[in-house]
Amino acid sequence: VFALDPAFLRTSVALADLGLSAARLQNDARWPWIVLVPRVSAARELEDLSPGDRARLMQEIVLAGAAVRAVGVALDWPVEKLNVGLLGNVTPQLHAHVVGRRAGDAAWPGPVWGVGEAVPYSPSALSAARSAALPTLAP
Amino acid sequence: VFALDPAFLRTSVALADLGLSAARLQNDARWPWIVLVPRVSAARELEDLSPGDRARLMQEIVLAGAAVRAVGVALDWPVEKLNVGLLGNVTPQLHAHVVGRRAGDAAWPGPVWGVGEAVPYSPSALSAARSAALPTLAP
């Protein structure tokens, strides 16, 4: 049975259940950032997914990219580039990060992972981000 | 017409042309590391690929992961985790990094991108790495 690693509950908030993945908004106002966690028990690497699920995850990554762009528009945070990462060095449960980037952001041009401390959203910004992401993720 | 960004020529060596991507070995002995560059003109983001090419890229990422593991075996560098990243903040031409990681490596548990300076392979290690990767990539 699939269960979300508690680490995701601490760092992100639920957005929507997609066909394969739980989509979550990273609670870090420094970047518009969605995390996708495929609901597949014990998966750690892409090779642990079936070919069909791999293709589904790829499509959900593209969908999350569109949602990240929508969050950026809502928060007046223009996304210039998308970054996608599947690392799992700290939290091994398979997950994909989809992060909006722009020149001069808090880690530009380096990667975002492990940089500084998360800046939680204010309640109003969190609500705006969720409202912007949801129509793209779960139309 | 597709042309490889010259940045890839400086930092990596050709391995094989896969169905979609040019597969290259990152010339950095700190990690077994393959870069895939889809041969699609002007692509910067996954959304710029057709759905079929996205699925192809996903399969080539899994293949590159197996090749990275084979390189690790050949170089006595046991791969414990794969990291996949599509960033493009510095070199915008669409490309995917597939990197072997292990506890205690030169950036563990953080990401590899932008960390320190590349350590080029010796000619013999480069040859061993290529010989290990090729049967997996181009069987």
PDB file of N, CA and C in Angstrom, chain A residues 44-47 51 54-55 57-59 61-62 65-66 69 80-90 92 101 108-111 113-114, chain B residues 44-47 51 54-55 57-59 61-62 65-66 69 80-90 92 101 108-111 113-114:
ATOM      1  N   ARG A  44      11.535   3.928  -5.809  1.00  0.00           N
ATOM      2  CA  ARG A  44      12.623   4.842  -5.473  1.00  0.00           C
ATOM      3  C   ARG A  44      13.246   5.460  -6.718  1.00  0.00           C
ATOM      4  N   GLU A  45      13.272   4.699  -7.788  1.00  0.00           N
ATOM      5  CA  GLU A  45      13.897   5.168  -9.017  1.00  0.00           C
ATOM      6  C   GLU A  45      12.886   5.087 -10.153  1.00  0.00           C
ATOM      7  N   LEU A  46      13.139   5.828 -11.243  1.00  0.00           N
ATOM      8  CA  LEU A  46      12.266   5.740 -12.417  1.00  0.00           C
ATOM      9  C   LEU A  46      12.163   4.311 -12.927  1.00  0.00           C
ATOM     10  N   GLU A  47      13.260   3.559 -12.808  1.00  0.00           N
ATOM     11  CA  GLU A  47      13.255   2.176 -13.288  1.00  0.00           C
ATOM     12  C   GLU A  47      12.288   1.299 -12.496  1.00  0.00           C
ATOM     13  N   PRO A  51       6.699   0.985 -17.719  1.00  0.00           N
ATOM     14  CA  PRO A  51       6.822   1.940 -18.832  1.00  0.00           C
ATOM     15  C   PRO A  51       5.604   2.852 -18.962  1.00  0.00           C
ATOM     16  N   ARG A  54       5.845   5.468 -16.315  1.00  0.00           N
ATOM     17  CA  ARG A  54       6.900   6.444 -16.648  1.00  0.00           C
ATOM     18  C   ARG A  54       6.371   7.493 -17.614  1.00  0.00           C
ATOM     19  N   ALA A  55       5.652   7.046 -18.630  1.00  0.00           N
ATOM     20  CA  ALA A  55       5.097   8.000 -19.599  1.00  0.00           C
ATOM     21  C   ALA A  55       4.077   8.906 -18.917  1.00  0.00           C
ATOM     22  N   LEU A  57       4.109   9.799 -15.744  1.00  0.00           N
ATOM     23  CA  LEU A  57       4.845  10.759 -14.916  1.00  0.00           C
ATOM     24  C   LEU A  57       5.401  11.887 -15.783  1.00  0.00           C
ATOM     25  N   MET A  58       5.924  11.544 -16.953  1.00  0.00           N
ATOM     26  CA  MET A  58       6.439  12.590 -17.837  1.00  0.00           C
ATOM     27  C   MET A  58       5.337  13.589 -18.189  1.00  0.00           C
ATOM     28  N   GLN A  59       4.152  13.083 -18.501  1.00  0.00           N
ATOM     29  CA  GLN A  59       3.059  14.004 -18.846  1.00  0.00           C
ATOM     30  C   GLN A  59       2.659  14.838 -17.633  1.00  0.00           C
ATOM     31  N   ILE A  61       4.647  15.771 -15.250  1.00  0.00           N
ATOM     32  CA  ILE A  61       5.701  16.778 -15.064  1.00  0.00           C
ATOM     33  C   ILE A  61       5.437  17.983 -15.968  1.00  0.00           C
ATOM     34  N   VAL A  62       5.039  17.723 -17.204  1.00  0.00           N
ATOM     35  CA  VAL A  62       4.722  18.830 -18.114  1.00  0.00           C
ATOM     36  C   VAL A  62       3.508  19.610 -17.604  1.00  0.00           C
ATOM     37  N   GLY A  65       4.520  21.743 -14.806  1.00  0.00           N
ATOM     38  CA  GLY A  65       5.231  22.921 -15.305  1.00  0.00           C
ATOM     39  C   GLY A  65       4.261  24.033 -15.677  1.00  0.00           C
ATOM     40  N   ALA A  66       3.163  23.669 -16.324  1.00  0.00           N
ATOM     41  CA  ALA A  66       2.150  24.671 -16.668  1.00  0.00           C
ATOM     42  C   ALA A  66       1.532  25.258 -15.402  1.00  0.00           C
ATOM     43  N   ARG A  69       3.896  27.720 -13.860  1.00  0.00           N
ATOM     44  CA  ARG A  69       3.818  29.009 -14.581  1.00  0.00           C
ATOM     45  C   ARG A  69       2.584  29.793 -14.132  1.00  0.00           C
ATOM     46  N   GLU A  80      10.807  32.169 -15.873  1.00  0.00           N
ATOM     47  CA  GLU A  80      11.574  32.245 -17.128  1.00  0.00           C
ATOM     48  C   GLU A  80      12.071  30.872 -17.571  1.00  0.00           C
ATOM     49  N   LYS A  81      12.208  29.959 -16.632  1.00  0.00           N
ATOM     50  CA  LYS A  81      12.764  28.634 -16.933  1.00  0.00           C
ATOM     51  C   LYS A  81      12.161  27.646 -15.956  1.00  0.00           C
ATOM     52  N   LEU A  82      11.936  26.438 -16.418  1.00  0.00           N
ATOM     53  CA  LEU A  82      11.514  25.366 -15.515  1.00  0.00           C
ATOM     54  C   LEU A  82      12.716  24.483 -15.182  1.00  0.00           C
ATOM     55  N   ASN A  83      12.791  24.067 -13.956  1.00  0.00           N
ATOM     56  CA  ASN A  83      13.790  23.078 -13.538  1.00  0.00           C
ATOM     57  C   ASN A  83      13.044  21.839 -13.068  1.00  0.00           C
ATOM     58  N   VAL A  84      13.499  20.686 -13.519  1.00  0.00           N
ATOM     59  CA  VAL A  84      12.909  19.413 -13.106  1.00  0.00           C
ATOM     60  C   VAL A  84      14.004  18.586 -12.455  1.00  0.00           C
ATOM     61  N   GLY A  85      13.720  18.027 -11.302  1.00  0.00           N
ATOM     62  CA  GLY A  85      14.721  17.204 -10.632  1.00  0.00           C
ATOM     63  C   GLY A  85      14.098  16.022  -9.932  1.00  0.00           C
ATOM     64  N   LEU A  86      14.742  14.875 -10.087  1.00  0.00           N
ATOM     65  CA  LEU A  86      14.389  13.676  -9.325  1.00  0.00           C
ATOM     66  C   LEU A  86      15.666  13.268  -8.619  1.00  0.00           C
ATOM     67  N   LEU A  87      15.742  13.537  -7.319  1.00  0.00           N
ATOM     68  CA  LEU A  87      16.983  13.294  -6.587  1.00  0.00           C
ATOM     69  C   LEU A  87      16.768  12.171  -5.581  1.00  0.00           C
ATOM     70  N   GLY A  88      16.120  12.475  -4.462  1.00  0.00           N
ATOM     71  CA  GLY A  88      15.822  11.416  -3.504  1.00  0.00           C
ATOM     72  C   GLY A  88      16.995  11.031  -2.630  1.00  0.00           C
ATOM     73  N   ASN A  89      18.012  11.888  -2.558  1.00  0.00           N
ATOM     74  CA  ASN A  89      19.155  11.561  -1.702  1.00  0.00           C
ATOM     75  C   ASN A  89      18.779  11.655  -0.228  1.00  0.00           C
ATOM     76  N   VAL A  90      17.836  12.549   0.088  1.00  0.00           N
ATOM     77  CA  VAL A  90      17.414  12.734   1.477  1.00  0.00           C
ATOM     78  C   VAL A  90      16.113  11.969   1.748  1.00  0.00           C
ATOM     79  N   PRO A  92      14.008   9.147   0.032  1.00  0.00           N
ATOM     80  CA  PRO A  92      14.167   8.243  -1.115  1.00  0.00           C
ATOM     81  C   PRO A  92      12.882   7.891  -1.857  1.00  0.00           C
ATOM     82  N   ARG A 101      11.924  29.105 -12.234  1.00  0.00           N
ATOM     83  CA  ARG A 101      13.156  29.860 -11.988  1.00  0.00           C
ATOM     84  C   ARG A 101      13.140  31.166 -12.772  1.00  0.00           C
ATOM     85  N   TRP A 108      19.695  31.356  -8.237  1.00  0.00           N
ATOM     86  CA  TRP A 108      20.072  31.467  -9.655  1.00  0.00           C
ATOM     87  C   TRP A 108      21.574  31.645  -9.843  1.00  0.00           C
ATOM     88  N   PRO A 109      22.232  30.970 -10.810  1.00  0.00           N
ATOM     89  CA  PRO A 109      21.670  29.950 -11.710  1.00  0.00           C
ATOM     90  C   PRO A 109      21.836  28.538 -11.153  1.00  0.00           C
ATOM     91  N   GLY A 110      22.202  28.412  -9.909  1.00  0.00           N
ATOM     92  CA  GLY A 110      22.394  27.084  -9.323  1.00  0.00           C
ATOM     93  C   GLY A 110      21.077  26.401  -9.037  1.00  0.00           C
ATOM     94  N   PRO A 111      21.144  25.131  -8.631  1.00  0.00           N
ATOM     95  CA  PRO A 111      19.912  24.411  -8.289  1.00  0.00           C
ATOM     96  C   PRO A 111      19.327  24.914  -6.974  1.00  0.00           C
ATOM     97  N   TRP A 113      17.826  22.937  -4.620  1.00  0.00           N
ATOM     98  CA  TRP A 113      17.772  21.946  -3.538  1.00  0.00           C
ATOM     99  C   TRP A 113      18.897  22.170  -2.527  1.00  0.00           C
ATOM    100  N   GLY A 114      18.506  22.249  -1.256  1.00  0.00           N
ATOM    101  CA  GLY A 114      19.481  22.416  -0.183  1.00  0.00           C
ATOM    102  C   GLY A 114      19.937  23.837   0.038  1.00  0.00           C
TER     103      GLY A 114
ATOM    104  N   ARG B  44      13.842  23.878 -25.477  1.00  0.00           N
ATOM    105  CA  ARG B  44      14.398  24.355 -24.206  1.00  0.00           C
ATOM    106  C   ARG B  44      13.716  23.695 -23.006  1.00  0.00           C
ATOM    107  N   GLU B  45      12.447  23.383 -23.156  1.00  0.00           N
ATOM    108  CA  GLU B  45      11.679  22.816 -22.052  1.00  0.00           C
ATOM    109  C   GLU B  45      11.057  21.506 -22.528  1.00  0.00           C
ATOM    110  N   LEU B  46      10.668  20.651 -21.584  1.00  0.00           N
ATOM    111  CA  LEU B  46       9.985  19.404 -21.942  1.00  0.00           C
ATOM    112  C   LEU B  46       8.730  19.682 -22.766  1.00  0.00           C
ATOM    113  N   GLU B  47       8.061  20.794 -22.459  1.00  0.00           N
ATOM    114  CA  GLU B  47       6.842  21.133 -23.194  1.00  0.00           C
ATOM    115  C   GLU B  47       7.105  21.410 -24.675  1.00  0.00           C
ATOM    116  N   PRO B  51       4.529  14.764 -27.451  1.00  0.00           N
ATOM    117  CA  PRO B  51       4.300  13.700 -26.454  1.00  0.00           C
ATOM    118  C   PRO B  51       5.089  12.432 -26.753  1.00  0.00           C
ATOM    119  N   ARG B  54       8.621  13.024 -25.685  1.00  0.00           N
ATOM    120  CA  ARG B  54       8.742  13.044 -24.218  1.00  0.00           C
ATOM    121  C   ARG B  54       8.830  11.628 -23.673  1.00  0.00           C
ATOM    122  N   ALA B  55       7.993  10.743 -24.188  1.00  0.00           N
ATOM    123  CA  ALA B  55       8.022   9.352 -23.726  1.00  0.00           C
ATOM    124  C   ALA B  55       9.353   8.708 -24.104  1.00  0.00           C
ATOM    125  N   LEU B  57      12.220  10.286 -24.431  1.00  0.00           N
ATOM    126  CA  LEU B  57      13.243  10.827 -23.523  1.00  0.00           C
ATOM    127  C   LEU B  57      13.181  10.116 -22.179  1.00  0.00           C
ATOM    128  N   MET B  58      11.983   9.891 -21.665  1.00  0.00           N
ATOM    129  CA  MET B  58      11.861   9.180 -20.390  1.00  0.00           C
ATOM    130  C   MET B  58      12.526   7.810 -20.481  1.00  0.00           C
ATOM    131  N   GLN B  59      12.282   7.078 -21.568  1.00  0.00           N
ATOM    132  CA  GLN B  59      12.886   5.755 -21.701  1.00  0.00           C
ATOM    133  C   GLN B  59      14.403   5.864 -21.810  1.00  0.00           C
ATOM    134  N   ILE B  61      16.226   8.184 -20.456  1.00  0.00           N
ATOM    135  CA  ILE B  61      16.725   8.511 -19.113  1.00  0.00           C
ATOM    136  C   ILE B  61      16.899   7.233 -18.294  1.00  0.00           C
ATOM    137  N   VAL B  62      15.934   6.326 -18.407  1.00  0.00           N
ATOM    138  CA  VAL B  62      16.055   5.046 -17.678  1.00  0.00           C
ATOM    139  C   VAL B  62      17.238   4.243 -18.222  1.00  0.00           C
ATOM    140  N   GLY B  65      20.368   5.650 -16.956  1.00  0.00           N
ATOM    141  CA  GLY B  65      20.567   5.246 -15.566  1.00  0.00           C
ATOM    142  C   GLY B  65      21.247   3.885 -15.475  1.00  0.00           C
ATOM    143  N   ALA B  66      20.822   2.950 -16.318  1.00  0.00           N
ATOM    144  CA  ALA B  66      21.465   1.631 -16.326  1.00  0.00           C
ATOM    145  C   ALA B  66      22.923   1.760 -16.776  1.00  0.00           C
ATOM    146  N   ARG B  69      25.012   3.081 -13.950  1.00  0.00           N
ATOM    147  CA  ARG B  69      25.321   2.003 -13.002  1.00  0.00           C
ATOM    148  C   ARG B  69      26.461   1.133 -13.533  1.00  0.00           C
ATOM    149  N   GLU B  80      24.563   4.172  -5.586  1.00  0.00           N
ATOM    150  CA  GLU B  80      23.499   3.843  -4.626  1.00  0.00           C
ATOM    151  C   GLU B  80      22.178   4.506  -4.983  1.00  0.00           C
ATOM    152  N   LYS B  81      22.241   5.604  -5.720  1.00  0.00           N
ATOM    153  CA  LYS B  81      21.036   6.381  -6.048  1.00  0.00           C
ATOM    154  C   LYS B  81      21.293   7.067  -7.376  1.00  0.00           C
ATOM    155  N   LEU B  82      20.244   7.177  -8.169  1.00  0.00           N
ATOM    156  CA  LEU B  82      20.335   7.970  -9.397  1.00  0.00           C
ATOM    157  C   LEU B  82      19.708   9.343  -9.156  1.00  0.00           C
ATOM    158  N   ASN B  83      20.330  10.350  -9.711  1.00  0.00           N
ATOM    159  CA  ASN B  83      19.753  11.699  -9.716  1.00  0.00           C
ATOM    160  C   ASN B  83      19.501  12.086 -11.161  1.00  0.00           C
ATOM    161  N   VAL B  84      18.323  12.618 -11.420  1.00  0.00           N
ATOM    162  CA  VAL B  84      17.971  13.089 -12.766  1.00  0.00           C
ATOM    163  C   VAL B  84      17.629  14.565 -12.662  1.00  0.00           C
ATOM    164  N   GLY B  85      18.201  15.357 -13.543  1.00  0.00           N
ATOM    165  CA  GLY B  85      17.900  16.781 -13.511  1.00  0.00           C
ATOM    166  C   GLY B  85      17.826  17.372 -14.896  1.00  0.00           C
ATOM    167  N   LEU B  86      16.812  18.215 -15.101  1.00  0.00           N
ATOM    168  CA  LEU B  86      16.708  19.021 -16.321  1.00  0.00           C
ATOM    169  C   LEU B  86      16.634  20.454 -15.844  1.00  0.00           C
ATOM    170  N   LEU B  87      17.738  21.189 -15.995  1.00  0.00           N
ATOM    171  CA  LEU B  87      17.802  22.536 -15.449  1.00  0.00           C
ATOM    172  C   LEU B  87      17.878  23.546 -16.593  1.00  0.00           C
ATOM    173  N   GLY B  88      19.064  23.695 -17.182  1.00  0.00           N
ATOM    174  CA  GLY B  88      19.162  24.597 -18.331  1.00  0.00           C
ATOM    175  C   GLY B  88      19.249  26.066 -17.958  1.00  0.00           C
ATOM    176  N   ASN B  89      19.584  26.358 -16.706  1.00  0.00           N
ATOM    177  CA  ASN B  89      19.708  27.761 -16.314  1.00  0.00           C
ATOM    178  C   ASN B  89      20.940  28.402 -16.946  1.00  0.00           C
ATOM    179  N   VAL B  90      21.970  27.598 -17.174  1.00  0.00           N
ATOM    180  CA  VAL B  90      23.215  28.104 -17.758  1.00  0.00           C
ATOM    181  C   VAL B  90      23.260  27.805 -19.253  1.00  0.00           C
ATOM    182  N   PRO B  92      20.779  26.698 -22.060  1.00  0.00           N
ATOM    183  CA  PRO B  92      19.326  26.493 -22.188  1.00  0.00           C
ATOM    184  C   PRO B  92      18.894  25.376 -23.136  1.00  0.00           C
ATOM    185  N   ARG B 101      24.975   8.566  -7.690  1.00  0.00           N
ATOM    186  CA  ARG B 101      25.313   9.156  -6.381  1.00  0.00           C
ATOM    187  C   ARG B 101      25.574   8.049  -5.362  1.00  0.00           C
ATOM    188  N   TRP B 108      27.329  14.952  -1.752  1.00  0.00           N
ATOM    189  CA  TRP B 108      26.272  14.249  -1.017  1.00  0.00           C
ATOM    190  C   TRP B 108      25.874  15.000   0.251  1.00  0.00           C
ATOM    191  N   PRO B 109      24.550  15.102   0.581  1.00  0.00           N
ATOM    192  CA  PRO B 109      23.396  14.672  -0.211  1.00  0.00           C
ATOM    193  C   PRO B 109      22.855  15.766  -1.120  1.00  0.00           C
ATOM    194  N   GLY B 110      23.588  16.855  -1.270  1.00  0.00           N
ATOM    195  CA  GLY B 110      23.129  17.949  -2.128  1.00  0.00           C
ATOM    196  C   GLY B 110      23.251  17.600  -3.598  1.00  0.00           C
ATOM    197  N   PRO B 111      22.718  18.466  -4.460  1.00  0.00           N
ATOM    198  CA  PRO B 111      22.828  18.234  -5.904  1.00  0.00           C
ATOM    199  C   PRO B 111      24.251  18.465  -6.395  1.00  0.00           C
ATOM    200  N   TRP B 113      25.108  19.880  -9.375  1.00  0.00           N
ATOM    201  CA  TRP B 113      25.289  20.969 -10.335  1.00  0.00           C
ATOM    202  C   TRP B 113      25.880  22.200  -9.660  1.00  0.00           C
ATOM    203  N   GLY B 114      26.956  22.710 -10.274  1.00  0.00           N
ATOM    204  CA  GLY B 114      27.575  23.912  -9.763  1.00  0.00           C
ATOM    205  C   GLY B 114      28.518  23.701  -8.596  1.00  0.00           C
TER     206      GLY B 114
END
